[in-house]
Amino acid sequence: MSDRRRWWALGALVLSVLTVGLDGTVLNVALPTIAGDLDAGTDGLQWVVNAYVLVFAGLMLPFGALGDRYGRRRLLLIGLAVLGAASLISVFADGLGALLVARTLMGFGAAILTPTAVAVLPALFAPAERPKAVAVLMLGLGLGIPLGPIVGGYLLDHFWWGSIFLINVPVAALGMIAVALLMPENRDPRPRPADLPGGLLSTIGLVTLVYGIVAAPERGWGDPLVLAALTGGVLLLAAFGWWERRTGHPMIDLRLFGDPGFLWGAVAATILSFGLFGLLFVVPQYLSFGFGYDALGTGVRLLPMIGGLFVASPLAARLSVRIGHRLPVTAGLLITAAGLALGASTGPTTGYGFAAAWCAIVGFGTGLALAPAMDAVLGALPPERAGSGTALTMTMRQAAGALGVALLGSLLNAVYTGRVDVTGLGADATRTAQDSAAGAYAVAAALGRPELAASAHDAFVAGMAAVLWSCAAIAVVGAALTALLLPARRPDPGDGGESAHELVGVA
């Protein structure tokens, strides 16, 4: 395959994963409008959001294995088709049920696309080129995060709420054309028998566990349903691990965790996801509550973080080739920790410029560490099993993100509730003000209590600081672990691209 065609094929992959990033954030800006137009309550809206998250997290493992078995190009085309069709359903949804079905289908599409797009890279690029390709693909995944609120906010200002999903349709169609024309098929030349029990155990276990995680902040960590979901998910995943170690044809080769490159590359990527999701949970609220920005304004002001990613990713690719993975991953985690710690020093009167600076630092650190960490994972995988191995790493990242939002959200709420001053408020107003900063601002406006709004702002900033300090501490621990345990460089059996390219057939 020519050099030019390989890089054009990478462009097709970037288009594919861009839709996943958009879907992950674009809905949030439209929830208030959807609630009014579809007469949806809080429970219904939560299911619209969670349906995507649960299916996405639960199905990446089996779809990664299916890509190895039946062909990754084929899976990419199916994923894009599902995502495009689901987006069309969302555009014209006239009820909560139709929107829920569409969001579930979007989760299917995202679960297909995310691990498959990453797994294609070892078959397209030799080890010397792969770090650059990984960096470009990670940028594609990251770019959709701030684009979601920006695009969604603009469309909501000018059109109806269904238009926020319309952007996915041409992107998915263009992605399908590009994949069909540019992407060679590649698969395991000696596919193993399907592991149906493993697929069922992993899917049900992950969906159950992630449901418990996302439901915990709302229902409480001691709620019987939450405890049952968390316990059941852990038991099912333990059963999955037991089965995978004993079956002759496992869906996931758990011996991968014995490879230091795979294990600590995956751990570093997971820690980065935990911190990034934590930042993206608190900073948009801070910009909205503290500065009064709408969804579009908030999305635009997250761009410094993406700027940091853009600057660091090419540097990370060059460093990975020259000196290996350990140094850029360790340095990236330390820079991320420094940026988060700087953010934790935010005061009640701090301006946006300070937030832009430390978000850019976090973006730079993440960009410096993420691509080398993922390249370390890919370097440990046999090309014929890249789909299942990549799916395992991406599932860990998704679960860490959900856990980060749940745990850090609970921490934020605990600090906020303990600090907001509700002296003199009635019982209903107190509950509303203690529930969230948005509720406190609403009560303050209704009752003419500017001191309540000021107290809520101070309490939220204190809660944000606790979240950012926690993320920074975890990033420091991750840096120490990778500095000690992540191999600096590994001999790649596919060096020169020959063994990897044995998997590639002419499309």
C-alpha positions as a Python dict, from the first residue, in 0.01 Angstrom:
ca = {
    (1, 'M'): (0, 0, 0),
    (2, 'S'): (148, 338, -101),
    (3, 'D'): (252, 593, 160),
    (4, 'R'): (3, 847, 30),
    (5, 'R'): (-288, 603, 42),
    (6, 'R'): (-201, 499, 399),
    (7, 'W'): (-222, 858, 520),
    (8, 'W'): (-544, 920, 330),
    (9, 'A'): (-681, 607, 493),
    (10, 'L'): (-583, 754, 829),
    (11, 'G'): (-788, 1061, 736),
    (12, 'A'): (-1086, 831, 685),
    (13, 'L'): (-1032, 686, 1031),
    (14, 'V'): (-1017, 1035, 1183),
    (15, 'L'): (-1352, 1117, 1022),
    (16, 'S'): (-1491, 796, 1168),
    (17, 'V'): (-1387, 865, 1526),
    (18, 'L'): (-1477, 1234, 1505),
    (19, 'T'): (-1843, 1132, 1504),
    (20, 'V'): (-1787, 942, 1831),
    (21, 'G'): (-1643, 1249, 2005),
    (22, 'L'): (-1930, 1465, 1881),
    (23, 'D'): (-2191, 1221, 2003),
    (24, 'G'): (-2032, 1208, 2346),
    (25, 'T'): (-2092, 1577, 2420),
    (26, 'V'): (-2336, 1731, 2172),
    (27, 'L'): (-2648, 1604, 2350),
    (28, 'N'): (-2571, 1774, 2683),
    (29, 'V'): (-2636, 2125, 2551),
    (30, 'A'): (-2981, 2028, 2421),
    (31, 'L'): (-3120, 1848, 2727),
    (32, 'P'): (-3322, 2145, 2861),
    (33, 'T'): (-3481, 2203, 2519),
    (34, 'I'): (-3555, 1832, 2473),
    (35, 'A'): (-3714, 1817, 2817),
    (36, 'G'): (-3962, 2087, 2716),
    (37, 'D'): (-4037, 1973, 2361),
    (38, 'L'): (-4076, 1602, 2443),
    (39, 'D'): (-4224, 1654, 2791),
    (40, 'A'): (-3943, 1443, 2935),
    (41, 'G'): (-3868, 1420, 3306),
    (42, 'T'): (-3530, 1388, 3471),
    (43, 'D'): (-3542, 1006, 3469),
    (44, 'G'): (-3618, 997, 3097),
    (45, 'L'): (-3336, 1238, 3015),
    (46, 'Q'): (-3093, 1036, 3225),
    (47, 'W'): (-3179, 724, 3028),
    (48, 'V'): (-3127, 910, 2699),
    (49, 'V'): (-2776, 999, 2819),
    (50, 'N'): (-2697, 668, 2990),
    (51, 'A'): (-2822, 443, 2709),
    (52, 'Y'): (-2535, 566, 2492),
    (53, 'V'): (-2278, 528, 2770),
    (54, 'L'): (-2391, 177, 2871),
    (55, 'V'): (-2399, 33, 2521),
    (56, 'F'): (-2071, 202, 2429),
    (57, 'A'): (-1890, 63, 2732),
    (58, 'G'): (-2053, -280, 2720),
    (59, 'L'): (-1998, -372, 2356),
    (60, 'M'): (-1645, -257, 2274),
    (61, 'L'): (-1488, -587, 2382),
    (62, 'P'): (-1701, -816, 2161),
    (63, 'F'): (-1691, -576, 1866),
    (64, 'G'): (-1313, -553, 1888),
    (65, 'A'): (-1295, -932, 1867),
    (66, 'L'): (-1546, -938, 1580),
    (67, 'G'): (-1327, -696, 1385),
    (68, 'D'): (-1032, -934, 1422),
    (69, 'R'): (-1246, -1223, 1300),
    (70, 'Y'): (-1458, -1075, 1022),
    (71, 'G'): (-1257, -776, 901),
    (72, 'R'): (-1202, -428, 1044),
    (73, 'R'): (-1290, -240, 725),
    (74, 'R'): (-1625, -418, 722),
    (75, 'L'): (-1685, -329, 1087),
    (76, 'L'): (-1597, 36, 1025),
    (77, 'L'): (-1850, 57, 742),
    (78, 'I'): (-2117, -105, 958),
    (79, 'G'): (-2040, 124, 1252),
    (80, 'L'): (-2060, 437, 1038),
    (81, 'A'): (-2384, 319, 879),
    (82, 'V'): (-2540, 250, 1220),
    (83, 'L'): (-2425, 587, 1353),
    (84, 'G'): (-2557, 774, 1051),
    (85, 'A'): (-2894, 596, 1060),
    (86, 'A'): (-2928, 651, 1435),
    (87, 'S'): (-2852, 1021, 1387),
    (88, 'L'): (-3129, 1047, 1128),
    (89, 'I'): (-3373, 883, 1369),
    (90, 'S'): (-3271, 1138, 1633),
    (91, 'V'): (-3319, 1429, 1395),
    (92, 'F'): (-3685, 1341, 1341),
    (93, 'A'): (-3763, 1184, 1680),
    (94, 'D'): (-4107, 1298, 1796),
    (95, 'G'): (-4101, 1123, 2132),
    (96, 'L'): (-3872, 1014, 2410),
    (97, 'G'): (-3895, 647, 2306),
    (98, 'A'): (-3766, 714, 1954),
    (99, 'L'): (-3482, 927, 2090),
    (100, 'L'): (-3390, 655, 2340),
    (101, 'V'): (-3374, 394, 2062),
    (102, 'A'): (-3160, 628, 1852),
    (103, 'R'): (-2915, 696, 2133),
    (104, 'T'): (-2885, 322, 2199),
    (105, 'L'): (-2801, 266, 1833),
    (106, 'M'): (-2545, 547, 1849),
    (107, 'G'): (-2381, 360, 2135),
    (108, 'F'): (-2364, 51, 1910),
    (109, 'G'): (-2198, 254, 1636),
    (110, 'A'): (-1947, 411, 1875),
    (111, 'A'): (-1863, 71, 2027),
    (112, 'I'): (-1785, -59, 1679),
    (113, 'L'): (-1585, 239, 1558),
    (114, 'T'): (-1362, 323, 1852),
    (115, 'P'): (-1160, 1, 1901),
    (116, 'T'): (-1172, -91, 1532),
    (117, 'A'): (-1026, 239, 1414),
    (118, 'V'): (-730, 209, 1653),
    (119, 'A'): (-678, -160, 1573),
    (120, 'V'): (-633, -86, 1201),
    (121, 'L'): (-317, 119, 1262),
    (122, 'P'): (-67, -168, 1310),
    (123, 'A'): (-178, -313, 976),
    (124, 'L'): (-137, 19, 795),
    (125, 'F'): (179, 161, 951),
    (126, 'A'): (520, 23, 1034),
    (127, 'P'): (638, 79, 1394),
    (128, 'A'): (847, 382, 1296),
    (129, 'E'): (539, 556, 1150),
    (130, 'R'): (281, 427, 1396),
    (131, 'P'): (339, 683, 1678),
    (132, 'K'): (253, 967, 1440),
    (133, 'A'): (-56, 783, 1317),
    (134, 'V'): (-169, 714, 1674),
    (135, 'A'): (-121, 1081, 1764),
    (136, 'V'): (-333, 1194, 1469),
    (137, 'L'): (-610, 948, 1555),
    (138, 'M'): (-611, 1050, 1923),
    (139, 'L'): (-648, 1411, 1810),
    (140, 'G'): (-950, 1309, 1605),
    (141, 'L'): (-1105, 1148, 1911),
    (142, 'G'): (-1027, 1448, 2131),
    (143, 'L'): (-1140, 1713, 1885),
    (144, 'G'): (-1502, 1601, 1903),
    (145, 'I'): (-1521, 1675, 2277),
    (146, 'P'): (-1520, 2058, 2254),
    (147, 'L'): (-1676, 2056, 1908),
    (148, 'G'): (-1991, 1898, 2053),
    (149, 'P'): (-2092, 2199, 2267),
    (150, 'I'): (-1970, 2447, 2004),
    (151, 'V'): (-2163, 2291, 1717),
    (152, 'G'): (-2460, 2205, 1937),
    (153, 'G'): (-2479, 2553, 2087),
    (154, 'Y'): (-2466, 2718, 1745),
    (155, 'L'): (-2734, 2492, 1600),
    (156, 'L'): (-2963, 2537, 1900),
    (157, 'D'): (-2935, 2913, 1861),
    (158, 'H'): (-3051, 2892, 1499),
    (159, 'F'): (-3250, 2569, 1448),
    (160, 'W'): (-3456, 2305, 1632),
    (161, 'W'): (-3295, 2062, 1877),
    (162, 'G'): (-3294, 1772, 1628),
    (163, 'S'): (-3046, 1962, 1414),
    (164, 'I'): (-2765, 1885, 1661),
    (165, 'F'): (-2763, 1528, 1532),
    (166, 'L'): (-2779, 1627, 1166),
    (167, 'I'): (-2406, 1706, 1158),
    (168, 'N'): (-2331, 1336, 1206),
    (169, 'V'): (-2511, 1233, 887),
    (170, 'P'): (-2276, 1395, 629),
    (171, 'V'): (-1971, 1315, 842),
    (172, 'A'): (-2072, 947, 863),
    (173, 'A'): (-2151, 936, 490),
    (174, 'L'): (-1818, 1094, 399),
    (175, 'G'): (-1643, 855, 635),
    (176, 'M'): (-1810, 554, 469),
    (177, 'I'): (-1703, 672, 124),
    (178, 'A'): (-1347, 732, 241),
    (179, 'V'): (-1322, 394, 418),
    (180, 'A'): (-1470, 211, 118),
    (181, 'L'): (-1229, 374, -128),
    (182, 'L'): (-912, 401, 77),
    (183, 'M'): (-911, 134, 347),
    (184, 'P'): (-785, -216, 266),
    (185, 'E'): (-955, -502, 446),
    (186, 'N'): (-753, -661, 724),
    (187, 'R'): (-836, -938, 966),
    (188, 'D'): (-689, -1232, 1148),
    (189, 'P'): (-582, -1475, 871),
    (190, 'R'): (-649, -1765, 1109),
    (191, 'P'): (-963, -1658, 1298),
    (192, 'R'): (-1048, -1842, 1616),
    (193, 'P'): (-1392, -1981, 1698),
    (194, 'A'): (-1629, -1725, 1845),
    (195, 'D'): (-1630, -1703, 2225),
    (196, 'L'): (-2004, -1657, 2287),
    (197, 'P'): (-1997, -1714, 2666),
    (198, 'G'): (-1712, -1467, 2702),
    (199, 'G'): (-1896, -1210, 2491),
    (200, 'L'): (-2214, -1243, 2697),
    (201, 'L'): (-2035, -1231, 3033),
    (202, 'S'): (-1826, -927, 2940),
    (203, 'T'): (-2118, -734, 2790),
    (204, 'I'): (-2366, -798, 3071),
    (205, 'G'): (-2098, -748, 3335),
    (206, 'L'): (-1976, -417, 3194),
    (207, 'V'): (-2326, -280, 3133),
    (208, 'T'): (-2428, -374, 3488),
    (209, 'L'): (-2113, -230, 3646),
    (210, 'V'): (-2122, 95, 3448),
    (211, 'Y'): (-2492, 137, 3525),
    (212, 'G'): (-2414, 114, 3895),
    (213, 'I'): (-2137, 371, 3853),
    (214, 'V'): (-2345, 626, 3660),
    (215, 'A'): (-2650, 579, 3884),
    (216, 'A'): (-2459, 617, 4211),
    (217, 'P'): (-2430, 999, 4221),
    (218, 'E'): (-2807, 1038, 4171),
    (219, 'R'): (-2936, 750, 4383),
    (220, 'G'): (-2654, 735, 4638),
    (221, 'W'): (-2371, 484, 4674),
    (222, 'G'): (-2565, 297, 4944),
    (223, 'D'): (-2881, 258, 4736),
    (224, 'P'): (-2982, -114, 4707),
    (225, 'L'): (-3008, -97, 4327),
    (226, 'V'): (-2667, 66, 4297),
    (227, 'L'): (-2507, -187, 4533),
    (228, 'A'): (-2671, -474, 4345),
    (229, 'A'): (-2549, -339, 4010),
    (230, 'L'): (-2193, -281, 4132),
    (231, 'T'): (-2173, -622, 4302),
    (232, 'G'): (-2334, -803, 4012),
    (233, 'G'): (-2107, -632, 3759),
    (234, 'V'): (-1793, -722, 3952),
    (235, 'L'): (-1904, -1085, 3991),
    (236, 'L'): (-1990, -1118, 3624),
    (237, 'L'): (-1655, -970, 3519),
    (238, 'A'): (-1478, -1206, 3760),
    (239, 'A'): (-1666, -1492, 3595),
    (240, 'F'): (-1557, -1353, 3256),
    (241, 'G'): (-1193, -1356, 3367),
    (242, 'W'): (-1230, -1711, 3500),
    (243, 'W'): (-1382, -1828, 3171),
    (244, 'E'): (-1123, -1653, 2952),
    (245, 'R'): (-839, -1826, 3138),
    (246, 'R'): (-993, -2170, 3090),
    (247, 'T'): (-1147, -2169, 2744),
    (248, 'G'): (-936, -2285, 2454),
    (249, 'H'): (-1041, -1990, 2235),
    (250, 'P'): (-1073, -1680, 2456),
    (251, 'M'): (-1221, -1359, 2321),
    (252, 'I'): (-953, -1163, 2511),
    (253, 'D'): (-609, -1301, 2586),
    (254, 'L'): (-571, -1197, 2950),
    (255, 'R'): (-203, -1290, 2935),
    (256, 'L'): (-159, -947, 2776),
    (257, 'F'): (-162, -805, 3127),
    (258, 'G'): (167, -986, 3181),
    (259, 'D'): (330, -769, 2915),
    (260, 'P'): (465, -451, 3081),
    (261, 'G'): (419, -245, 2765),
    (262, 'F'): (53, -336, 2736),
    (263, 'L'): (-23, -320, 3108),
    (264, 'W'): (140, 12, 3193),
    (265, 'G'): (50, 174, 2863),
    (266, 'A'): (-314, 83, 2933),
    (267, 'V'): (-286, 203, 3295),
    (268, 'A'): (-141, 538, 3184),
    (269, 'A'): (-415, 586, 2923),
    (270, 'T'): (-679, 496, 3183),
    (271, 'I'): (-541, 745, 3437),
    (272, 'L'): (-538, 1016, 3171),
    (273, 'S'): (-902, 940, 3091),
    (274, 'F'): (-994, 958, 3459),
    (275, 'G'): (-835, 1302, 3494),
    (276, 'L'): (-965, 1435, 3162),
    (277, 'F'): (-1323, 1332, 3235),
    (278, 'G'): (-1292, 1488, 3579),
    (279, 'L'): (-1176, 1816, 3426),
    (280, 'L'): (-1452, 1810, 3165),
    (281, 'F'): (-1706, 1746, 3440),
    (282, 'V'): (-1620, 2051, 3650),
    (283, 'V'): (-1478, 2311, 3411),
    (284, 'P'): (-1787, 2356, 3189),
    (285, 'Q'): (-1995, 2407, 3503),
    (286, 'Y'): (-1739, 2655, 3636),
    (287, 'L'): (-1746, 2853, 3312),
    (288, 'S'): (-2124, 2849, 3305),
    (289, 'F'): (-2188, 2932, 3671),
    (290, 'G'): (-1890, 3156, 3732),
    (291, 'F'): (-1889, 3357, 3408),
    (292, 'G'): (-2239, 3310, 3273),
    (293, 'Y'): (-2132, 3160, 2939),
    (294, 'D'): (-2390, 2966, 2739),
    (295, 'A'): (-2318, 2625, 2585),
    (296, 'L'): (-2155, 2775, 2276),
    (297, 'G'): (-1942, 3013, 2481),
    (298, 'T'): (-1836, 2733, 2714),
    (299, 'G'): (-1736, 2508, 2425),
    (300, 'V'): (-1528, 2782, 2263),
    (301, 'R'): (-1347, 2844, 2590),
    (302, 'L'): (-1244, 2481, 2613),
    (303, 'L'): (-1039, 2520, 2295),
    (304, 'P'): (-712, 2603, 2479),
    (305, 'M'): (-713, 2246, 2606),
    (306, 'I'): (-741, 2116, 2250),
    (307, 'G'): (-469, 2362, 2149),
    (308, 'G'): (-241, 2197, 2403),
    (309, 'L'): (-324, 1858, 2255),
    (310, 'F'): (-245, 1982, 1904),
    (311, 'V'): (93, 2120, 2009),
    (312, 'A'): (199, 1816, 2214),
    (313, 'S'): (83, 1528, 1993),
    (314, 'P'): (339, 1574, 1710),
    (315, 'L'): (613, 1618, 1971),
    (316, 'A'): (501, 1298, 2143),
    (317, 'A'): (517, 1107, 1815),
    (318, 'R'): (874, 1221, 1748),
    (319, 'L'): (987, 1143, 2101),
    (320, 'S'): (833, 795, 2088),
    (321, 'V'): (1033, 710, 1778),
    (322, 'R'): (1361, 853, 1910),
    (323, 'I'): (1362, 762, 2280),
    (324, 'G'): (1071, 526, 2334),
    (325, 'H'): (752, 552, 2539),
    (326, 'R'): (859, 585, 2900),
    (327, 'L'): (986, 944, 2906),
    (328, 'P'): (701, 1112, 2713),
    (329, 'V'): (434, 921, 2907),
    (330, 'T'): (593, 1001, 3243),
    (331, 'A'): (657, 1365, 3154),
    (332, 'G'): (307, 1401, 3012),
    (333, 'L'): (148, 1269, 3330),
    (334, 'L'): (359, 1504, 3543),
    (335, 'I'): (270, 1804, 3326),
    (336, 'T'): (-97, 1703, 3343),
    (337, 'A'): (-69, 1684, 3722),
    (338, 'A'): (95, 2028, 3732),
    (339, 'G'): (-183, 2178, 3520),
    (340, 'L'): (-452, 2022, 3739),
    (341, 'A'): (-279, 2143, 4056),
    (342, 'L'): (-259, 2492, 3908),
    (343, 'G'): (-631, 2474, 3835),
    (344, 'A'): (-694, 2369, 4193),
    (345, 'S'): (-553, 2705, 4306),
    (346, 'T'): (-839, 2888, 4132),
    (347, 'G'): (-1001, 3143, 4361),
    (348, 'P'): (-1353, 3288, 4364),
    (349, 'T'): (-1238, 3601, 4178),
    (350, 'T'): (-997, 3434, 3932),
    (351, 'G'): (-1058, 3533, 3569),
    (352, 'Y'): (-1099, 3314, 3262),
    (353, 'G'): (-743, 3376, 3140),
    (354, 'F'): (-608, 3169, 3428),
    (355, 'A'): (-846, 2883, 3342),
    (356, 'A'): (-741, 2898, 2978),
    (357, 'A'): (-374, 2873, 3079),
    (358, 'W'): (-403, 2570, 3305),
    (359, 'C'): (-645, 2392, 3070),
    (360, 'A'): (-385, 2437, 2793),
    (361, 'I'): (-120, 2286, 3022),
    (362, 'V'): (-344, 1987, 3095),
    (363, 'G'): (-410, 1947, 2722),
    (364, 'F'): (-36, 1959, 2649),
    (365, 'G'): (40, 1697, 2914),
    (366, 'T'): (-241, 1472, 2795),
    (367, 'G'): (-127, 1501, 2434),
    (368, 'L'): (232, 1425, 2532),
    (369, 'A'): (136, 1110, 2724),
    (370, 'L'): (-171, 963, 2554),
    (371, 'A'): (-41, 880, 2208),
    (372, 'P'): (282, 711, 2336),
    (373, 'A'): (77, 517, 2592),
    (374, 'M'): (-157, 388, 2322),
    (375, 'D'): (139, 315, 2094),
    (376, 'A'): (293, 107, 2374),
    (377, 'V'): (-32, -90, 2390),
    (378, 'L'): (-39, -145, 2013),
    (379, 'G'): (328, -247, 2012),
    (380, 'A'): (246, -528, 2256),
    (381, 'L'): (-37, -668, 2043),
    (382, 'P'): (-4, -926, 1767),
    (383, 'P'): (-155, -752, 1461),
    (384, 'E'): (-412, -1030, 1417),
    (385, 'R'): (-543, -967, 1772),
    (386, 'A'): (-516, -588, 1770),
    (387, 'G'): (-893, -541, 1777),
    (388, 'S'): (-960, -735, 2096),
    (389, 'G'): (-652, -593, 2271),
    (390, 'T'): (-735, -236, 2174),
    (391, 'A'): (-1097, -287, 2278),
    (392, 'L'): (-979, -396, 2622),
    (393, 'T'): (-777, -76, 2664),
    (394, 'M'): (-1056, 148, 2533),
    (395, 'T'): (-1306, -23, 2762),
    (396, 'M'): (-1079, 44, 3059),
    (397, 'R'): (-1063, 410, 2955),
    (398, 'Q'): (-1440, 438, 2915),
    (399, 'A'): (-1507, 271, 3250),
    (400, 'A'): (-1248, 497, 3415),
    (401, 'G'): (-1418, 801, 3266),
    (402, 'A'): (-1758, 694, 3399),
    (403, 'L'): (-1605, 614, 3738),
    (404, 'G'): (-1424, 947, 3740),
    (405, 'V'): (-1743, 1143, 3678),
    (406, 'A'): (-1928, 944, 3947),
    (407, 'L'): (-1663, 958, 4219),
    (408, 'L'): (-1548, 1310, 4147),
    (409, 'G'): (-1907, 1428, 4114),
    (410, 'S'): (-1981, 1287, 4458),
    (411, 'L'): (-1670, 1461, 4596),
    (412, 'L'): (-1772, 1790, 4434),
    (413, 'N'): (-2124, 1765, 4578),
    (414, 'A'): (-1996, 1677, 4926),
    (415, 'V'): (-1764, 1980, 4938),
    (416, 'Y'): (-2023, 2210, 4781),
    (417, 'T'): (-2304, 2103, 5016),
    (418, 'G'): (-2084, 2144, 5320),
    (419, 'R'): (-1979, 2498, 5225),
    (420, 'V'): (-2280, 2670, 5070),
    (421, 'D'): (-2448, 2903, 5321),
    (422, 'V'): (-2826, 2847, 5326),
    (423, 'T'): (-2894, 3044, 5642),
    (424, 'G'): (-3245, 3189, 5645),
    (425, 'L'): (-3384, 2978, 5360),
    (426, 'G'): (-3697, 2764, 5384),
    (427, 'A'): (-3681, 2387, 5361),
    (428, 'D'): (-3757, 2364, 4987),
    (429, 'A'): (-3520, 2647, 4897),
    (430, 'T'): (-3248, 2489, 5112),
    (431, 'R'): (-3279, 2156, 4934),
    (432, 'T'): (-3266, 2324, 4594),
    (433, 'A'): (-2966, 2540, 4687),
    (434, 'Q'): (-2774, 2248, 4835),
    (435, 'D'): (-2851, 2021, 4542),
    (436, 'S'): (-2639, 2216, 4293),
    (437, 'A'): (-2488, 2554, 4221),
    (438, 'A'): (-2740, 2599, 3938),
    (439, 'G'): (-3021, 2549, 4189),
    (440, 'A'): (-2864, 2799, 4429),
    (441, 'Y'): (-2835, 3060, 4155),
    (442, 'A'): (-3201, 3008, 4066),
    (443, 'V'): (-3308, 3045, 4430),
    (444, 'A'): (-3088, 3352, 4471),
    (445, 'A'): (-3244, 3515, 4165),
    (446, 'A'): (-3599, 3431, 4274),
    (447, 'L'): (-3556, 3555, 4631),
    (448, 'G'): (-3322, 3847, 4560),
    (449, 'R'): (-3038, 3695, 4765),
    (450, 'P'): (-2708, 3787, 4597),
    (451, 'E'): (-2519, 3664, 4903),
    (452, 'L'): (-2653, 3312, 4832),
    (453, 'A'): (-2521, 3327, 4473),
    (454, 'A'): (-2181, 3442, 4602),
    (455, 'S'): (-2172, 3162, 4860),
    (456, 'A'): (-2269, 2904, 4597),
    (457, 'H'): (-1991, 3026, 4369),
    (458, 'D'): (-1732, 3007, 4647),
    (459, 'A'): (-1855, 2659, 4746),
    (460, 'F'): (-1842, 2533, 4388),
    (461, 'V'): (-1488, 2664, 4338),
    (462, 'A'): (-1383, 2483, 4657),
    (463, 'G'): (-1543, 2162, 4530),
    (464, 'M'): (-1372, 2202, 4193),
    (465, 'A'): (-1038, 2244, 4371),
    (466, 'A'): (-1093, 1917, 4559),
    (467, 'V'): (-1171, 1738, 4231),
    (468, 'L'): (-864, 1878, 4055),
    (469, 'W'): (-632, 1801, 4347),
    (470, 'S'): (-758, 1441, 4342),
    (471, 'C'): (-696, 1410, 3968),
    (472, 'A'): (-350, 1562, 4007),
    (473, 'A'): (-258, 1315, 4281),
    (474, 'I'): (-368, 1019, 4068),
    (475, 'A'): (-167, 1154, 3773),
    (476, 'V'): (146, 1179, 3993),
    (477, 'V'): (99, 817, 4104),
    (478, 'G'): (60, 717, 3739),
    (479, 'A'): (379, 903, 3648),
    (480, 'A'): (572, 722, 3920),
    (481, 'L'): (442, 383, 3807),
    (482, 'T'): (519, 440, 3440),
    (483, 'A'): (866, 577, 3521),
    (484, 'L'): (944, 256, 3707),
    (485, 'L'): (755, -8, 3510),
    (486, 'L'): (678, 103, 3153),
    (487, 'P'): (951, -21, 2916),
    (488, 'A'): (1140, 259, 2744),
    (489, 'R'): (1133, 72, 2415),
    (490, 'R'): (1036, -271, 2294),
    (491, 'P'): (1155, -479, 1999),
    (492, 'D'): (854, -475, 1769),
    (493, 'P'): (808, -797, 1572),
    (494, 'G'): (643, -600, 1295),
    (495, 'D'): (937, -364, 1244),
    (496, 'G'): (946, -260, 884),
    (497, 'G'): (577, -340, 848),
    (498, 'E'): (615, -689, 695),
    (499, 'S'): (435, -904, 951),
    (500, 'A'): (166, -646, 1006),
    (501, 'H'): (104, -600, 638),
    (502, 'E'): (54, -972, 591),
    (503, 'L'): (-292, -907, 730),
    (504, 'V'): (-379, -649, 466),
    (505, 'G'): (-571, -750, 158),
    (506, 'V'): (-661, -532, -137),
    (507, 'A'): (-1003, -375, -76),
}
